[in-house]
Amino acid sequence: MFDLETILTAIAPEVLLAAAGLLGVTIGAFLGDRFNSLSFKFGALVLFAAAALAGYYWEGGRAFDGLVETSSYANFAKVVSFASGGIALLMAEGFLRRHETLRYEYSLLIIFAALGMGMILSSADFMTLYLGVETLSLSSYVLASFHRDSPRSAEAGLKYFVLGALASGLLLYGMSLVYGFSGSTSYEVVAEAETSMGLLFGMVLMITGLAFKVSAAPMHVWTPDVYEGSPSPVVAFFATAPKMASMVVFAIVMFTAFPQAMAFDNWQIIIALIAAASMIIGSFGALPQTNLKRLLGYSSIANMGYALVAVAAGVQYGAGSLLIFMTAYVIASLGLFGGVLSMRREGGMVENINELAGLVRRQPGLASALTLLLISVSGFPLAFGFLGKLAVIEAGIDAGLVPLIIVLILSSVIAMYYYLRIVKIMWFDEQAEDFEPVDGWVTTTVYVSALVSVALLIFVAPFSDLAATVAEGLLS
Amino acid sequence: MDFPILSAVTFLPLAGAILILLIKALTGAQIKADGTEDDRVMYAGLLFSVATFIVSIVMFLSFDLTGKGYQLVEEVTWFEGIQYKMGIDGMSLLLIMLTTLLTPIALIASIGSIKKRLTEYIVSFLVLETFMIGVFSALDLILFYVFFEAGLIPMFIIIGVWGGVDRIYASFKFFLYTLLGSLFMLAAVVYMYLTAGTSDVAQLEQYAFDPGAQTWLWLAFFASFAVKLPMWPVHTWLPDAHVQAPTAGSVILAAVLLKMGGYGLLRFSLPMFPDASVLFQPFVFFLSVVAIVYASLVAWRQTDMKKLIAYSSVAHMGFVTLGIFSFTEIGVQGAIFQMLSHGLISGALFLIVGVVYDRMHTRDIAAYGGLVHRMPVYATLFMLFTMANVGLPGTSGFVGEILTMVGAFQANTWAAAGAALGVIFSAVYMLTLYRRTVFGEITNPELENIEDVNIKELICLIPLAIGTILLGILPSLIFDITRESSLHALAQVAGG
């Protein structure tokens, strides 16, 4: 039965995104290059509108005979993902214009990627999940190689595609096994099914596929290469919106499709191991890096490890913590990649961390903001990231995962070393040459995300209450 | 609601720092061609730190010295049952006074000696002051943790930017060492919050954790406080940090930051984990005595003046832990007294070293000798603080050492005997230092024209000298204020 109201309550943002994406393609076909610049404002507007729609239909709903079900938990992630995607899109325009690759396809690809994110967050069935994952992934592959004239960008796209296709294959194979042993692709039915060896086998393969999407170890190998090779604004996007969406989807799939005691015991240990491996590899891997994007790539692996601690803690303890942690991470990452985009000299981008030398003398505001963001992403007190890490530790201890918390503590100290190294370069080292001025969106993003990171440390109460409430909704 | 004077004291320096940054941003950079900055920044910073000191005196006057429990309490909900809760008792009041007194002194000591990046320097000190005061007044564990950790950043920058040759190594070591200990404490704090359902200090004191959990929690807290104090064998960051830090940084580090460890043990470890504290008493005694004896011996062999005083700090902090874990009123009173006294004396000693360092640009003991011929006033002040550090009766150093030893004697004779050995050693290394730098003939020709202490340095040193003697003669001034805190810290251990 076709009921518009039901569909809208469930997937209004996705309807908007799909319509806008198709409209954009049409406009582009007619206007051609004249649409290039406009398309970025159009895309950002659409993404912000989608975020607003997710907020408007906060309670969500169910549609298409249970293929789609949106909870307020998913809507929380949608708001953050769409909004951060919109900001990443705004930051991209100046960069692409300078590199003469300002094309409207970029914004459309981001819109379609956002559509994929919305679909996976709303999915209640493996079929929709897979379709969403592929929509997101295919857009991402193209975005990674958007600078098709640059060998690095092409290489990044190809690597991402080959490995991503493998991961999708594993995911699909896992789904088919789960389907085979439970008789359905619906989360609900799978959750009720008897836990058999075949089901667990399928579940493990699904975890493998999903772990690739969130770049958790040992499926992380693509991350540093793709981060280094892709155009910087694309990385700013990869590090924020899809990370938020994929991680929350990872949690939702685990929480709602495999809640049975026996399955839970199995996936908890697997995810705990993945989390530990990610934290260790992420923090040690970043130590020798001198390329800022690569370093942030490893840092994101470590941070996904922290997030997975919350997932491993299970729905009761970890669901709310995951949202707080991921939001803090996304806010800080947006600003940090704004910093990466600010590193422009003599017409080109520089990416070596030593280029930041003495930044505090040249641009004290930018240096202070970046310092605050590094503090936030490292989980040190003074910024919102601390509360994210606090929430994760809380979840881990509540669930009795003490060894995992010890790994988290040790890896945080190691990670602190390389964040401090950047602070050291900015504050202690002799001044390098000035950066060229960048466009307003980038600078604004850096400052605003730094300010928001500090403000949310102090005025976190409404936010954490909200996260707790939506997590509560997931329990019932 | 009353005027939140405690928050005012805490955040006034931070407000000053923000204001200075704003003014600087609005008036544009005022960096001259030779890289120096407008001196007015220094005076603005001084203005705010002195204002903070004055407000803290007002707070002192509004504090009921005979009252029990926490006073001037302020409570605002932060999130999920965690509160912004501030309040002080006698012990924290005095530590706050120590902080607000020493920050302006540290800034005055920096006039003229810090030339590059003055604004950042001033701002770092003001921000650091806010966090230090916050540590001593937070009554919520999570809030305490935030202040406790946050102070690392400004200190990291102070050492790393204005430090000596190996400043980068020293600043990283300082930061990562402390962070590792603190994160274990954070995990323990979270566990306590989840178990007891609150992170309110006053309520957690009443909550009895089961002895098994107490052991682990105590160890986690101890990991953090032992690094901060620092206790042997996790003290190795301190000599590096002290040697590399600028004079004012060393002063604050020795005088205030080290006290956070002792404060933490008294405020949290003893009242919240009484069983574990009793269990670990021999362990702490062992570490304290080793620290006292070992650090004294190491101090004796130093050729760098600052390093010598840094090791002497490790030894003196050994007395603090000894006193705290004697679980006697006299020992705990002595420990608090020793913390305050050491704050004055070690701060002064680092200033004393700074005086000659500014003139000669070396801290090598061998480069000095015969200073008394050229710097009589300096020699007198140096003598006073040397004697105070040795623990001469009539100075504050004596009172702290004797009381902690009396307390320790009641608990463990051998520990007290070992500590007494440290008193002898302290005379050995301090007098050796004094003899080699001040007495004798001038052997280094560069010392011929060295000038005596100037007005600026006197302004820094005189208040500390007065404090040292005053506390030495009238220690009851302090004891009356800290008695309730001591009894409070001991209530659970002695009663349980």
mmCIF file of N, CA and C in Angstrom, chain B residues 305-357:
data_model
loop_
_atom_site.group_PDB
_atom_site.id
_atom_site.type_symbol
_atom_site.label_atom_id
_atom_site.label_comp_id
_atom_site.label_asym_id
_atom_site.label_seq_id
_atom_site.Cartn_x
_atom_site.Cartn_y
_atom_site.Cartn_z
ATOM 1 N N MET B 305 72.708 23.032 39.456
ATOM 2 C CA MET B 305 72.015 23.537 40.645
ATOM 3 C C MET B 305 70.538 23.171 40.637
ATOM 4 N N LYS B 306 69.893 23.344 39.498
ATOM 5 C CA LYS B 306 68.453 23.067 39.442
ATOM 6 C C LYS B 306 68.165 21.593 39.657
ATOM 7 N N LYS B 307 69.022 20.746 39.092
ATOM 8 C CA LYS B 307 68.813 19.316 39.232
ATOM 9 C C LYS B 307 68.941 18.932 40.700
ATOM 10 N N LEU B 308 69.884 19.551 41.379
ATOM 11 C CA LEU B 308 70.065 19.267 42.799
ATOM 12 C C LEU B 308 68.787 19.596 43.573
ATOM 13 N N ILE B 309 68.245 20.779 43.283
ATOM 14 C CA ILE B 309 67.039 21.168 44.014
ATOM 15 C C ILE B 309 65.859 20.281 43.615
ATOM 16 N N ALA B 310 65.845 19.848 42.358
ATOM 17 C CA ALA B 310 64.767 18.953 41.923
ATOM 18 C C ALA B 310 64.806 17.644 42.704
ATOM 19 N N TYR B 311 66.004 17.077 42.850
ATOM 20 C CA TYR B 311 66.091 15.832 43.625
ATOM 21 C C TYR B 311 65.759 16.085 45.091
ATOM 22 N N SER B 312 66.139 17.251 45.576
ATOM 23 C CA SER B 312 65.780 17.550 46.958
ATOM 24 C C SER B 312 64.263 17.628 47.116
ATOM 25 N N SER B 313 63.564 18.080 46.054
ATOM 26 C CA SER B 313 62.092 18.075 46.100
ATOM 27 C C SER B 313 61.564 16.664 46.231
ATOM 28 N N VAL B 314 62.148 15.742 45.458
ATOM 29 C CA VAL B 314 61.687 14.352 45.537
ATOM 30 C C VAL B 314 61.837 13.853 46.972
ATOM 31 N N ALA B 315 62.982 14.170 47.603
ATOM 32 C CA ALA B 315 63.202 13.732 48.971
ATOM 33 C C ALA B 315 62.170 14.359 49.913
ATOM 34 N N HIS B 316 61.912 15.639 49.726
ATOM 35 C CA HIS B 316 60.983 16.298 50.648
ATOM 36 C C HIS B 316 59.547 15.827 50.457
ATOM 37 N N MET B 317 59.222 15.450 49.241
ATOM 38 C CA MET B 317 57.881 14.899 49.030
ATOM 39 C C MET B 317 57.762 13.524 49.687
ATOM 40 N N GLY B 318 58.895 12.863 49.853
ATOM 41 C CA GLY B 318 58.886 11.598 50.592
ATOM 42 C C GLY B 318 58.382 11.793 52.015
ATOM 43 N N PHE B 319 58.748 12.925 52.616
ATOM 44 C CA PHE B 319 58.239 13.208 53.958
ATOM 45 C C PHE B 319 56.719 13.385 53.939
ATOM 46 N N VAL B 320 56.236 13.991 52.867
ATOM 47 C CA VAL B 320 54.788 14.216 52.786
ATOM 48 C C VAL B 320 54.047 12.881 52.778
ATOM 49 N N THR B 321 54.491 11.953 51.926
ATOM 50 C CA THR B 321 53.782 10.660 51.882
ATOM 51 C C THR B 321 53.946 9.908 53.190
ATOM 52 N N LEU B 322 55.141 10.034 53.777
ATOM 53 C CA LEU B 322 55.371 9.387 55.068
ATOM 54 C C LEU B 322 54.363 9.889 56.098
ATOM 55 N N GLY B 323 54.206 11.206 56.141
ATOM 56 C CA GLY B 323 53.281 11.788 57.109
ATOM 57 C C GLY B 323 51.851 11.367 56.836
ATOM 58 N N ILE B 324 51.459 11.399 55.563
ATOM 59 C CA ILE B 324 50.066 11.065 55.225
ATOM 60 C C ILE B 324 49.756 9.630 55.631
ATOM 61 N N PHE B 325 50.674 8.726 55.329
ATOM 62 C CA PHE B 325 50.364 7.316 55.571
ATOM 63 C C PHE B 325 50.726 6.855 56.979
ATOM 64 N N SER B 326 51.102 7.809 57.848
ATOM 65 C CA SER B 326 51.256 7.415 59.250
ATOM 66 C C SER B 326 49.883 7.263 59.900
ATOM 67 N N PHE B 327 48.859 7.840 59.262
ATOM 68 C CA PHE B 327 47.479 7.792 59.782
ATOM 69 C C PHE B 327 47.374 8.367 61.180
ATOM 70 N N THR B 328 48.256 9.265 61.527
ATOM 71 C CA THR B 328 48.123 9.950 62.811
ATOM 72 C C THR B 328 47.829 11.411 62.519
ATOM 73 N N GLU B 329 47.164 12.052 63.454
ATOM 74 C CA GLU B 329 46.815 13.457 63.229
ATOM 75 C C GLU B 329 48.077 14.290 63.059
ATOM 76 N N ILE B 330 49.057 13.989 63.908
ATOM 77 C CA ILE B 330 50.272 14.812 63.877
ATOM 78 C C ILE B 330 51.001 14.625 62.541
ATOM 79 N N GLY B 331 50.997 13.371 62.057
ATOM 80 C CA GLY B 331 51.671 13.108 60.792
ATOM 81 C C GLY B 331 50.990 13.812 59.634
ATOM 82 N N VAL B 332 49.672 13.753 59.594
ATOM 83 C CA VAL B 332 48.940 14.372 58.492
ATOM 84 C C VAL B 332 49.059 15.890 58.560
ATOM 85 N N GLN B 333 48.959 16.430 59.780
ATOM 86 C CA GLN B 333 49.162 17.867 59.944
ATOM 87 C C GLN B 333 50.537 18.256 59.425
ATOM 88 N N GLY B 334 51.519 17.432 59.793
ATOM 89 C CA GLY B 334 52.879 17.702 59.349
ATOM 90 C C GLY B 334 52.998 17.629 57.845
ATOM 91 N N ALA B 335 52.301 16.666 57.233
ATOM 92 C CA ALA B 335 52.378 16.511 55.781
ATOM 93 C C ALA B 335 51.810 17.738 55.073
ATOM 94 N N ILE B 336 50.661 18.211 55.559
ATOM 95 C CA ILE B 336 50.071 19.407 54.939
ATOM 96 C C ILE B 336 51.016 20.590 55.131
ATOM 97 N N PHE B 337 51.551 20.690 56.334
ATOM 98 C CA PHE B 337 52.474 21.781 56.623
ATOM 99 C C PHE B 337 53.700 21.697 55.710
ATOM 100 N N GLN B 338 54.201 20.480 55.568
ATOM 101 C CA GLN B 338 55.390 20.275 54.737
ATOM 102 C C GLN B 338 55.116 20.673 53.290
ATOM 103 N N MET B 339 53.900 20.382 52.823
ATOM 104 C CA MET B 339 53.561 20.762 51.446
ATOM 105 C C MET B 339 53.631 22.275 51.287
ATOM 106 N N LEU B 340 53.017 22.998 52.236
ATOM 107 C CA LEU B 340 53.011 24.459 52.138
ATOM 108 C C LEU B 340 54.419 25.006 52.279
ATOM 109 N N SER B 341 55.127 24.457 53.251
ATOM 110 C CA SER B 341 56.469 24.948 53.511
ATOM 111 C C SER B 341 57.379 24.673 52.316
ATOM 112 N N HIS B 342 57.266 23.479 51.772
ATOM 113 C CA HIS B 342 58.078 23.152 50.603
ATOM 114 C C HIS B 342 57.712 24.040 49.422
ATOM 115 N N GLY B 343 56.435 24.403 49.333
ATOM 116 C CA GLY B 343 56.015 25.316 48.275
ATOM 117 C C GLY B 343 56.776 26.625 48.347
ATOM 118 N N LEU B 344 56.895 27.163 49.571
ATOM 119 C CA LEU B 344 57.611 28.432 49.733
ATOM 120 C C LEU B 344 59.108 28.247 49.493
ATOM 121 N N ILE B 345 59.685 27.190 50.108
ATOM 122 C CA ILE B 345 61.144 27.049 50.090
ATOM 123 C C ILE B 345 61.646 26.671 48.702
ATOM 124 N N SER B 346 61.012 25.650 48.099
ATOM 125 C CA SER B 346 61.531 25.231 46.795
ATOM 126 C C SER B 346 61.290 26.311 45.757
ATOM 127 N N GLY B 347 60.150 27.004 45.861
ATOM 128 C CA GLY B 347 59.923 28.128 44.952
ATOM 129 C C GLY B 347 61.041 29.149 45.092
ATOM 130 N N ALA B 348 61.379 29.456 46.345
ATOM 131 C CA ALA B 348 62.426 30.442 46.594
ATOM 132 C C ALA B 348 63.768 29.939 46.067
ATOM 133 N N LEU B 349 64.068 28.665 46.286
ATOM 134 C CA LEU B 349 65.364 28.143 45.840
ATOM 135 C C LEU B 349 65.498 28.211 44.317
ATOM 136 N N PHE B 350 64.406 27.923 43.621
ATOM 137 C CA PHE B 350 64.492 28.025 42.163
ATOM 138 C C PHE B 350 64.660 29.479 41.735
ATOM 139 N N LEU B 351 64.052 30.392 42.476
ATOM 140 C CA LEU B 351 64.266 31.815 42.173
ATOM 141 C C LEU B 351 65.720 32.189 42.424
ATOM 142 N N ILE B 352 66.267 31.657 43.519
ATOM 143 C CA ILE B 352 67.670 31.935 43.872
ATOM 144 C C ILE B 352 68.595 31.481 42.739
ATOM 145 N N VAL B 353 68.325 30.277 42.233
ATOM 146 C CA VAL B 353 69.126 29.790 41.111
ATOM 147 C C VAL B 353 68.915 30.700 39.896
ATOM 148 N N GLY B 354 67.668 31.103 39.696
ATOM 149 C CA GLY B 354 67.356 31.956 38.557
ATOM 150 C C GLY B 354 68.122 33.271 38.596
ATOM 151 N N VAL B 355 68.336 33.809 39.802
ATOM 152 C CA VAL B 355 69.039 35.078 39.926
ATOM 153 C C VAL B 355 70.423 34.987 39.305
ATOM 154 N N VAL B 356 71.187 33.948 39.674
ATOM 155 C CA VAL B 356 72.539 33.867 39.108
ATOM 156 C C VAL B 356 72.502 33.369 37.674
ATOM 157 N N TYR B 357 71.505 32.563 37.349
ATOM 158 C CA TYR B 357 71.424 32.082 35.969
ATOM 159 C C TYR B 357 71.198 33.243 35.001
#
